[in-house]
Coordinates of C-alpha atoms in Angstrom, one line a residue:
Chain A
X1 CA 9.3 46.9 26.0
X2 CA 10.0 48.4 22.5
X3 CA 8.9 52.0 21.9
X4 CA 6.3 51.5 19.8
X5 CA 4.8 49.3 22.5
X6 CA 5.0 52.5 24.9
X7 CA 3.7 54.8 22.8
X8 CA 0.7 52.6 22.6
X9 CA 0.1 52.0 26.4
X10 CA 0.2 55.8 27.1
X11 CA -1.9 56.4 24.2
X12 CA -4.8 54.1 25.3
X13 CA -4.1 54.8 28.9
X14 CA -4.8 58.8 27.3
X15 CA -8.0 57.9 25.5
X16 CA -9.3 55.6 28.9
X17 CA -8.7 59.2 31.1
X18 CA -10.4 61.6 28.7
X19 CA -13.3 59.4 27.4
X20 CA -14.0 56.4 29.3
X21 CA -13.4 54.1 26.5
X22 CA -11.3 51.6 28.1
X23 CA -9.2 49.1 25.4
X24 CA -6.4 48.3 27.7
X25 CA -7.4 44.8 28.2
X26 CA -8.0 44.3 24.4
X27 CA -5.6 41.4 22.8
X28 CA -2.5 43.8 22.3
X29 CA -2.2 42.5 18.4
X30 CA -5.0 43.7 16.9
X31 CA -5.2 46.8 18.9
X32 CA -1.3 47.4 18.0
X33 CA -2.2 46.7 14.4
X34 CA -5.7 49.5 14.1
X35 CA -3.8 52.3 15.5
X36 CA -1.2 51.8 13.1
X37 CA -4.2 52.2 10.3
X38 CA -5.0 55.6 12.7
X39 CA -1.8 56.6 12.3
X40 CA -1.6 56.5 8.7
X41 CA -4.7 57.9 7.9
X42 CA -3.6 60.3 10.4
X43 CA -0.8 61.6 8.5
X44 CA 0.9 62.2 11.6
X45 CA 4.3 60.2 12.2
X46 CA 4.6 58.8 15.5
X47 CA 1.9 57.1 17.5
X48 CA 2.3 59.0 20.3
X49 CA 2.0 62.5 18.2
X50 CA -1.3 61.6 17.5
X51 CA -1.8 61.8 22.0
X52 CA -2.4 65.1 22.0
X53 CA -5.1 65.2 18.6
X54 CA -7.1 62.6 20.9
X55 CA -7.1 64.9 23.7
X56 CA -7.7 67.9 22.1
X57 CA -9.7 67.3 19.1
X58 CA -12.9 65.8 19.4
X59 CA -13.2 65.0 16.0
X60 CA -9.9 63.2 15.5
X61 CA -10.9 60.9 18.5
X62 CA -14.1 60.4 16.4
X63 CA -12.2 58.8 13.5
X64 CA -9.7 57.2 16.4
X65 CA -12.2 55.4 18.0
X66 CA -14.2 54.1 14.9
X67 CA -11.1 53.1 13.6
X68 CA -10.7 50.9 17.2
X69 CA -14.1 50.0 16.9
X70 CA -15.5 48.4 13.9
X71 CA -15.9 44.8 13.3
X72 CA -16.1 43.9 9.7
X73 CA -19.2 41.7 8.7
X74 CA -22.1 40.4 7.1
X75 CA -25.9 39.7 6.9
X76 CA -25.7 36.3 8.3
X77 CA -21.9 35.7 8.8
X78 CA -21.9 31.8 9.5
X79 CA -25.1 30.6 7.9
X80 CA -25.4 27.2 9.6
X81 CA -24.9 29.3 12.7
X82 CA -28.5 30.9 12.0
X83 CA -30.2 27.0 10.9
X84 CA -28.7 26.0 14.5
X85 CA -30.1 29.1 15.6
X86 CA -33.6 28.3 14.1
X87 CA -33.9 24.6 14.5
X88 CA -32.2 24.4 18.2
X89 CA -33.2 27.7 20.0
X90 CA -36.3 29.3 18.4
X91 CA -38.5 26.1 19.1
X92 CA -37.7 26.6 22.4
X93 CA -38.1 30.1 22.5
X94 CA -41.6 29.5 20.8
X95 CA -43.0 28.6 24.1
X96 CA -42.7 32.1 26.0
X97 CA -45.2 35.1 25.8
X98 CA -42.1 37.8 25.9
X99 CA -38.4 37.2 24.6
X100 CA -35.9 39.5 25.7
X101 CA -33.0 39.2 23.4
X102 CA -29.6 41.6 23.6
X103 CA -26.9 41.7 20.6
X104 CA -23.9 42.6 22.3
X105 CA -21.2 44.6 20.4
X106 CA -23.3 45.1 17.0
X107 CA -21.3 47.0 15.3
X108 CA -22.4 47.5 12.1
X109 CA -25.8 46.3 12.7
X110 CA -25.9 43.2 10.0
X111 CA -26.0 40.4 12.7
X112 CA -29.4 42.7 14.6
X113 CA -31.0 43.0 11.3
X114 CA -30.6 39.1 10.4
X115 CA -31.7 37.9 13.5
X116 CA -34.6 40.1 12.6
X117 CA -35.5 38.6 9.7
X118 CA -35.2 35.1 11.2
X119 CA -37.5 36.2 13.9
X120 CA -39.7 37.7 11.8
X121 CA -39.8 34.2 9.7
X122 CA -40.2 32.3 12.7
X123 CA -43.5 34.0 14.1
X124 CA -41.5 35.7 17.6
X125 CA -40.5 38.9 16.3
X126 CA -43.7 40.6 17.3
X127 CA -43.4 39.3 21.0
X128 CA -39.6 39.6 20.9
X129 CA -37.5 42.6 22.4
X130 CA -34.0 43.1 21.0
X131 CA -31.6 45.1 22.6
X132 CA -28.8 46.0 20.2
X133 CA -25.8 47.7 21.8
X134 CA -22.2 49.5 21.0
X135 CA -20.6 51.6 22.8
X136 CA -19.8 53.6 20.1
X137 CA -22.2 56.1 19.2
X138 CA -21.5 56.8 15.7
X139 CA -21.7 52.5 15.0
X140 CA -24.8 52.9 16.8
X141 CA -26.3 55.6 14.7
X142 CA -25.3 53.6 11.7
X143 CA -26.3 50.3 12.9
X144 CA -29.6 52.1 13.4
X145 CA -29.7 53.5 9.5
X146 CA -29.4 49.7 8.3
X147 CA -28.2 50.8 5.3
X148 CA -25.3 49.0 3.6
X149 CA -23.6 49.1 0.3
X150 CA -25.4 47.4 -2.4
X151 CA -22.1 45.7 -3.6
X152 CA -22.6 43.3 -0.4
X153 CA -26.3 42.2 -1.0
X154 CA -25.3 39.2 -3.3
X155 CA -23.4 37.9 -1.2
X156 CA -26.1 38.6 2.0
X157 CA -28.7 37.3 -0.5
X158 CA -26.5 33.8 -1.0
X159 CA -25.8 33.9 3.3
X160 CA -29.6 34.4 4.0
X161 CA -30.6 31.3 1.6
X162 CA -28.4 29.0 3.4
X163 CA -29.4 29.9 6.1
X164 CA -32.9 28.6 5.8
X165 CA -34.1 32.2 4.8
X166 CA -37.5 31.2 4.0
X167 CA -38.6 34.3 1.5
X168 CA -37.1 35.9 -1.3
X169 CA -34.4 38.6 0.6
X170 CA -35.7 41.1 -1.6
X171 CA -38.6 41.4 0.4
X172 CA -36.3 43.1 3.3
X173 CA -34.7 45.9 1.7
X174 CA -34.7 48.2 -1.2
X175 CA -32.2 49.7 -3.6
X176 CA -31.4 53.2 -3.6
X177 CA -28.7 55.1 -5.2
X178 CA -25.9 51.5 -5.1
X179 CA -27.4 51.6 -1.7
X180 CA -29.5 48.5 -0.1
X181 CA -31.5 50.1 2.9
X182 CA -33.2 47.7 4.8
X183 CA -37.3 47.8 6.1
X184 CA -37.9 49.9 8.7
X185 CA -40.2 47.4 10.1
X186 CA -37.4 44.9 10.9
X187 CA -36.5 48.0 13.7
X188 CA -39.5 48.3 15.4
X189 CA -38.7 45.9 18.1
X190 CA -35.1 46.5 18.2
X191 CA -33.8 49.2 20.7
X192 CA -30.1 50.5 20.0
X193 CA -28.9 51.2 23.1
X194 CA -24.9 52.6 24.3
X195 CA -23.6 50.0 26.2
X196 CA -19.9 49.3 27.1
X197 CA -19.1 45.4 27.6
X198 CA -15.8 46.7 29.5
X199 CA -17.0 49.2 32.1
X200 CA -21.2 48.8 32.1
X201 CA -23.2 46.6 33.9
X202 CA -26.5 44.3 32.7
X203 CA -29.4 45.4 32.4
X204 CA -32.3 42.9 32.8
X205 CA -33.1 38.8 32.5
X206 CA -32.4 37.5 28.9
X207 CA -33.4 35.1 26.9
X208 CA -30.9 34.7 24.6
X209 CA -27.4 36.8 24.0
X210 CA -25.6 37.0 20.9
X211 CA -22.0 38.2 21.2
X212 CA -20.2 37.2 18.2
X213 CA -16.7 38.0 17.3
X214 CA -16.7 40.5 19.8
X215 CA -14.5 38.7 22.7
X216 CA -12.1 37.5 20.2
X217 CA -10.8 40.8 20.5
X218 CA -10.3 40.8 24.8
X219 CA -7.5 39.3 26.5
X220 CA -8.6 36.3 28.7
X221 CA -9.2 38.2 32.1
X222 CA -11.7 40.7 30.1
X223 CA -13.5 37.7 28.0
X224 CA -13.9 36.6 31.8
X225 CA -15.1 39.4 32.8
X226 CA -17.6 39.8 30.3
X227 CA -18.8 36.1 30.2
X228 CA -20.1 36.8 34.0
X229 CA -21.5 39.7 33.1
X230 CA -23.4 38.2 30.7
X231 CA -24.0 34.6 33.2
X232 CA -25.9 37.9 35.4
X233 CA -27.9 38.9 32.4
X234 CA -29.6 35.5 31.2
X235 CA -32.3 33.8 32.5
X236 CA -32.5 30.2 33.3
X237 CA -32.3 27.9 30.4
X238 CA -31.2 31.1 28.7
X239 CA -28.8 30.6 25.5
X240 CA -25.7 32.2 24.8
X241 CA -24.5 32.3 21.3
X242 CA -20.8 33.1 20.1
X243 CA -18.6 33.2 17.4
X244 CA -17.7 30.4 15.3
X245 CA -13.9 30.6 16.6
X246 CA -15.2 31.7 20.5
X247 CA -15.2 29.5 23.4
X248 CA -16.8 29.3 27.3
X249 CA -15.3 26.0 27.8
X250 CA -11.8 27.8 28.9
X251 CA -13.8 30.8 30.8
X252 CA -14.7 30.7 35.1
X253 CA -18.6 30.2 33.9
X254 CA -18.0 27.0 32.0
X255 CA -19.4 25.2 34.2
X256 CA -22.8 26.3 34.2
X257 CA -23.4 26.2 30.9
X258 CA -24.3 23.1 28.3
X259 CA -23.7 23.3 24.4
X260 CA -26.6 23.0 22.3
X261 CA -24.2 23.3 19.5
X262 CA -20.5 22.5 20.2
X263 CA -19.8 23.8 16.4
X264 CA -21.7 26.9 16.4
X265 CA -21.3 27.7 20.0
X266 CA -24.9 28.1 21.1
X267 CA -24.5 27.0 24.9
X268 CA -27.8 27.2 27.7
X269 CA -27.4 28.2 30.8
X270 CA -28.1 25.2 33.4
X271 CA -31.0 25.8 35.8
X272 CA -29.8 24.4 38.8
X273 CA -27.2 26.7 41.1
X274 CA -27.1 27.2 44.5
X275 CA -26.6 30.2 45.9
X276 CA -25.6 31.8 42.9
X277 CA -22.0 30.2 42.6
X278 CA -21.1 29.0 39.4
X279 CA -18.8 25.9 41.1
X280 CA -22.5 24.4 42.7
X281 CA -24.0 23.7 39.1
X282 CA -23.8 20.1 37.8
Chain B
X1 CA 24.4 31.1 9.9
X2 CA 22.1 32.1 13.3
X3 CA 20.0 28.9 14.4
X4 CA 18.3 30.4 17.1
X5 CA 14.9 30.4 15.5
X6 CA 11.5 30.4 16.9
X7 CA 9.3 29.8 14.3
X8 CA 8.3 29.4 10.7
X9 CA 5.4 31.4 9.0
X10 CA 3.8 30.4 5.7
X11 CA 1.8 32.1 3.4
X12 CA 0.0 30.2 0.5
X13 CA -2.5 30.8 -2.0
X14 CA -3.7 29.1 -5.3
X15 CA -2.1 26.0 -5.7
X16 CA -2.0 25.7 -1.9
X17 CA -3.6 22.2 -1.3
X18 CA -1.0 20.5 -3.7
X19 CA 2.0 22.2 -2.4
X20 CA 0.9 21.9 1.8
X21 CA 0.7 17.8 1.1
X22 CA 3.8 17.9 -0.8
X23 CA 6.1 19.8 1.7
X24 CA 4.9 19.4 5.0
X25 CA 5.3 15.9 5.4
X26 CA 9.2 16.4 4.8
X27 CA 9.7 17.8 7.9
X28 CA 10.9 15.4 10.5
X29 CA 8.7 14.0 13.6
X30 CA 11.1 15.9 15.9
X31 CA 11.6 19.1 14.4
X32 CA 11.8 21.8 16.4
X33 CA 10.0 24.7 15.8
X34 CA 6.1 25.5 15.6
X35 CA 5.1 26.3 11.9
X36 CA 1.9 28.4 11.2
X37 CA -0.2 29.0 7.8
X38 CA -1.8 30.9 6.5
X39 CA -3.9 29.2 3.3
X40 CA -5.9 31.5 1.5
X41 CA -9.6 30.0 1.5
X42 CA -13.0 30.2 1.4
X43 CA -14.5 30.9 4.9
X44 CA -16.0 28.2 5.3
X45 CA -16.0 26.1 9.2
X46 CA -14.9 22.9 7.9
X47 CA -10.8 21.4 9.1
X48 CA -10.9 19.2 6.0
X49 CA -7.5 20.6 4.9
X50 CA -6.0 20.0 8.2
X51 CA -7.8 15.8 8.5
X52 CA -6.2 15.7 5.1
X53 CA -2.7 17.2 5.9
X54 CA -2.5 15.2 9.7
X55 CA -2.8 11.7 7.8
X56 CA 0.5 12.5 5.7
X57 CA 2.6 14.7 7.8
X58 CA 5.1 13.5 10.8
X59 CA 4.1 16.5 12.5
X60 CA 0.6 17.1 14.1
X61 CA -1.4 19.5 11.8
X62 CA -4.2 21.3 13.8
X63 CA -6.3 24.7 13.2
X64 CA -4.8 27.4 15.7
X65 CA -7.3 28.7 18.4
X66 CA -7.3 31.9 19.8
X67 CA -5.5 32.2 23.4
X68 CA -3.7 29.0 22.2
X69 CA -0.2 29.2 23.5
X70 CA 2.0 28.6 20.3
X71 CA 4.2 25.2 21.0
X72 CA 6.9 23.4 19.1
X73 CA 6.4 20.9 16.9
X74 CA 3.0 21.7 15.4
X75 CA 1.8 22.4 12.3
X76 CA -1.0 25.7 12.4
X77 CA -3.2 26.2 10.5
X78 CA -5.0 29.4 10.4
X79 CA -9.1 29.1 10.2
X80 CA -11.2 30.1 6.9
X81 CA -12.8 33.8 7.6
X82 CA -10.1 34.8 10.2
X83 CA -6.8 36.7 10.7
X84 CA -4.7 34.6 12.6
X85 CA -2.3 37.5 14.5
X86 CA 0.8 36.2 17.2
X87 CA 0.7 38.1 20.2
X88 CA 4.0 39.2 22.2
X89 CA 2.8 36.0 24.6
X90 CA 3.1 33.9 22.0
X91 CA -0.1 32.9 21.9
X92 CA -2.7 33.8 18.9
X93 CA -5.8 35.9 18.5
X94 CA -8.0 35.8 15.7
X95 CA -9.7 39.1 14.3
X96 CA -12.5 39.9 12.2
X97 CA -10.8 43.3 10.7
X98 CA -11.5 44.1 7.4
X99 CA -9.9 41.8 4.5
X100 CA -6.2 42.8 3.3
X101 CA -5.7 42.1 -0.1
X102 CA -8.7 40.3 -0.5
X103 CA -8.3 37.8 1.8
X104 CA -9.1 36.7 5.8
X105 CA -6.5 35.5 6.3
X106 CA -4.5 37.5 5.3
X107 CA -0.4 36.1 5.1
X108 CA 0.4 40.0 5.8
X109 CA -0.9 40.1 9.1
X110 CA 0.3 36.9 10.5
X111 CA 3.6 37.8 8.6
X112 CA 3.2 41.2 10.3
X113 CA 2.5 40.5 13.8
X114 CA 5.2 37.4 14.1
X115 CA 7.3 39.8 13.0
X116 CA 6.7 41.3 16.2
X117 CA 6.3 38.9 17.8
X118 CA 9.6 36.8 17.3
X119 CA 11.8 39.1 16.0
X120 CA 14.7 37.9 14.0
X121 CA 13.8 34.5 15.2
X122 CA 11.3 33.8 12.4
X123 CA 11.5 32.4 9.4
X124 CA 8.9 33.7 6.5
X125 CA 8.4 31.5 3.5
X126 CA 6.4 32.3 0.7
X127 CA 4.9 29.8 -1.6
X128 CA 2.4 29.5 -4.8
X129 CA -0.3 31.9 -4.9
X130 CA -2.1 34.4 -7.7
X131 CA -2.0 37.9 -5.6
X132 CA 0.5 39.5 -3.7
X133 CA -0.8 39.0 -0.4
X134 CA 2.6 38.4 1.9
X135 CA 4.8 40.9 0.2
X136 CA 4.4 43.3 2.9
X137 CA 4.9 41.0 5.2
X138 CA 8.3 39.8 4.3
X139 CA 9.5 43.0 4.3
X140 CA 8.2 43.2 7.8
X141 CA 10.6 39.9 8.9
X142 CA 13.3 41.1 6.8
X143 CA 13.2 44.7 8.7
X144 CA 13.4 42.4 12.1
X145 CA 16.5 40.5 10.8
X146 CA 14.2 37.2 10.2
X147 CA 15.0 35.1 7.2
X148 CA 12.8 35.1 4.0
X149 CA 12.2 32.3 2.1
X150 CA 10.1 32.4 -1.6
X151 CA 9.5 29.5 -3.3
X152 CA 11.1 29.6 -6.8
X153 CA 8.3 30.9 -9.2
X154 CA 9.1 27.9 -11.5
X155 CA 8.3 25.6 -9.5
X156 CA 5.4 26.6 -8.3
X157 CA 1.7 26.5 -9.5
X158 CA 1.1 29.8 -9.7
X159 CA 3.9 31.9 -9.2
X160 CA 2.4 35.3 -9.3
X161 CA 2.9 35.9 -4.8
X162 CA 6.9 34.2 -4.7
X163 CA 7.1 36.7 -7.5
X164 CA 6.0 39.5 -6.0
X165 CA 7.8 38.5 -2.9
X166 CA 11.1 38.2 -4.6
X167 CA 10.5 41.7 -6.1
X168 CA 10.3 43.5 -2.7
X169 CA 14.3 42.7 -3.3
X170 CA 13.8 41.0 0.6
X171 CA 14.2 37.4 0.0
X172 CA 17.1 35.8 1.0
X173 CA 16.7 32.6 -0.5
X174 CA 14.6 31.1 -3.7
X175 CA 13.7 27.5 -3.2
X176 CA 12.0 24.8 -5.2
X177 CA 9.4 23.3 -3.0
X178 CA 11.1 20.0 -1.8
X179 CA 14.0 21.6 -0.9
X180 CA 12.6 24.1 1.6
X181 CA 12.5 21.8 4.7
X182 CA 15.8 20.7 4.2
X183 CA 17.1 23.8 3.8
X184 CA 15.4 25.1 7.1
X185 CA 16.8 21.6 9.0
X186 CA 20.4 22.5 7.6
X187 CA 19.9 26.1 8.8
X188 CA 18.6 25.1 12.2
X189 CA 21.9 22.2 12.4
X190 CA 24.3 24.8 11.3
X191 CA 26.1 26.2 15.0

């Protein structure tokens, strides 16, 4: 093991004692490559100088963590994602009095607010109750602002329209100061919620899960680990969408589940199990 | 020369689709190392460059999963939208981290994290391309020991990124296009 590759063990082995926040089973790549960017925003010189500024100073471990933390993306990322989404899923979620939805990992918040919209457009979002989670609280309180640089909403504007946005995107935001803040009443159903995919456990019976380009950032036994957790937090016949680049057919709950979409990963949950074992379902 | 190499990364840019079909398909059905792109492009999910590259190249061409192990003999190709990073496994992982230098891909990181990776068993080659994207990344190989490869600006369709390359003073060799799998093969051979 190289020293650089130390530093970095004993560094997120520091920040899983002090805070919880447990990245030790993140893929070692991308994890190696954001606390780099730490470190040089930091000033400081070697990783492991910056061990005792995560311990001490609360507001250094702030900027740490974000830095860990953030997932770069857009008001519909993957527009034919959100058709499939509409034309595959919705109809069938058309036929229930409640829908319990969770956005796992939001981030940001653009992927919670679009699924708004498109819920909105579709007639459920008034019977519909997201949960949006992160569980970092600062990405929280930001997801929650929905505000986003103006610079972004052309490009949001051409996502939502090929996505089978059926307004003009205007409708859901306004301009303010090279800001784009978007309606408050996309947020009235939509409950932002801490939630750590690595240490919590579920909380209620699903109807559908996004959790996109979040596991791309786990190594295999934690993808694993959070595919069951979600597998305990979806209903029957409850969907499961992931990233475009994401997979369940190489995870222990394959089995049990059925794509809807094999391009844009949207995959149900097969009713039939007996005693709860994922091996029993056809 | 050293012929214990592992692997060959690729960065390309504008002028990319042209310069793949022309070079790839030089490289022999049984050569033996994995070589993985990065092609700047739009993020679109579609693997029509790869369809288009497997019908004229000996090699099989395929877009690179994540948690794929990274095997010999195959062309990768990183997907439109994604960073493709190599992990110490030698397997990749894709991340949605913020562009670098415009572009996800990015040639850096790939270049960056096979640099780790592999060590001073990769080969980096730059070819055609209108930013600088890659730069940083060959210095990363060269700082491992790897060898760096730019094609020669003249002969390529835009020559803005082997320029920049070459001026990071950390190429080792300047190439026209046709002659860069040769070269490698002849580096490989040499014992």
């Amino acid at each position: 093991m190289d020293n650089e590759d130390i530093e970095i063990k004993v560094l997120l082995e520091a920040v899983r004692l002090k805070y919880g926040y447990d990245f030790t089973q993140y893929a070692s790549a991308s994890v190696s490559r954001r606390v780099k960017k730490a470190l040089s925003e930091s000033g400081l010189e070697k990783i492991s100088e910056m061990i005792p500024r995560i311990i001490y100073d609360r507001k250094f471990f702030n900027s740490f963590v974000r830095n860990l933390s953030i997932n770069v993306t857009e008001m519909f990322r993957d527009p034919l994602f959100y058709c499939e989404l509409r034309e595959r899923v919705i109809p069938y979620l058309q036929t229930f009095p409640h829908i319990k939805i969770w956005s796992a990992g939001v981030s940001s918040g653009e992927e919670v607010y679009s699924l708004a919209i498109l819920l909105k457009e579709e007639g459920l979002y008034d019977r519909s109750m997201v949960y949006a989670t992160d569980f970092n609280d600062i990405v929280l309180e930001s997801a929650e602002k929905g505000i986003y640089p103006a610079d972004n909403i052309q490009k949001s504007t051409k996502n939502y329209q090929k996505a089978g946005g059926r307004e003009s995107f205007g409708k859901y935001y306004h301009a303010d100061y090279g800001s784009a803040i978007f309606d408050r009443s996309l947020k009235k159903n939509i409950v932002f919620a801490n939630h750590n995919l690595v240490t919590d456990s579920g909380f209620g019976e699903m109807n559908l899960i996004l959790c996109r380009n979040v596991m791309i950032y786990f190594n295999l036994e934690l993808q694993n680990h959070v595919f069951q957790l979600f597998d305990s937090s979806l209903c029957n016949n409850g969907f499961l969408c992931l990233g475009s680049k994401e997979t369940i057919d190489l995870s222990v709950i394959a089995d049990a589940y059925m794509p809807v979409s094999k391009k844009h990963r949207i995959y149900q949950k097969k009713i039939h199990r007996q005693g709860g074992t994922l091996k029993n379902a056809e | 020369m050293r012929n214990d190499f592992q692997a060959i990364v690729m960065g390309v840019s504008a002028g990319g689709f042209n310069a793949l079909h022309t070079m790839l398909p030089l490289f022999p059905r049984d050569f033996p190392l994995p070589i993985i792109i990065v092609q700047h492009r739009i993020s679109e999910n579609n693997t029509f460059l790869e369809e288009s590259l497997n019908r004229v190249c000996q090699l099989t061409v395929k877009e690179s999963n994540e948690k794929e192990t990274i095997n010999p003999g195959i062309i990768y190709i990183a997907p439109g939208g994604y960073h493709l990073l190599v992990e110490k496994d030698l397997t990749f992982s894709l991340s949605v981290d913020e562009p670098v230098c415009y572009s996800r891909p990015s040639i850096d990181v790939l270049f960056e994290t096979a640099s780790l990776a592999f060590g001073p068993r990769l080969i980096g080659v730059i070819l055609t391309g209108a930013n600088d994207d890659g730069s940083e990344g060959i210095k990363k190989i060269k700082s491992k020991g790897g060898l760096t490869i730019a094609q020669d600006p003249e002969s390529a369709e835009v020559e803005i990124m082997p320029r920049s390359a070459i001026e990071t003073k950390t190429v080792d060799f300047i190439l026209p296009l046709e002659e860069i799998p040769s070269f490698i093969l002849t580096v490989l051979e040499d014992s």
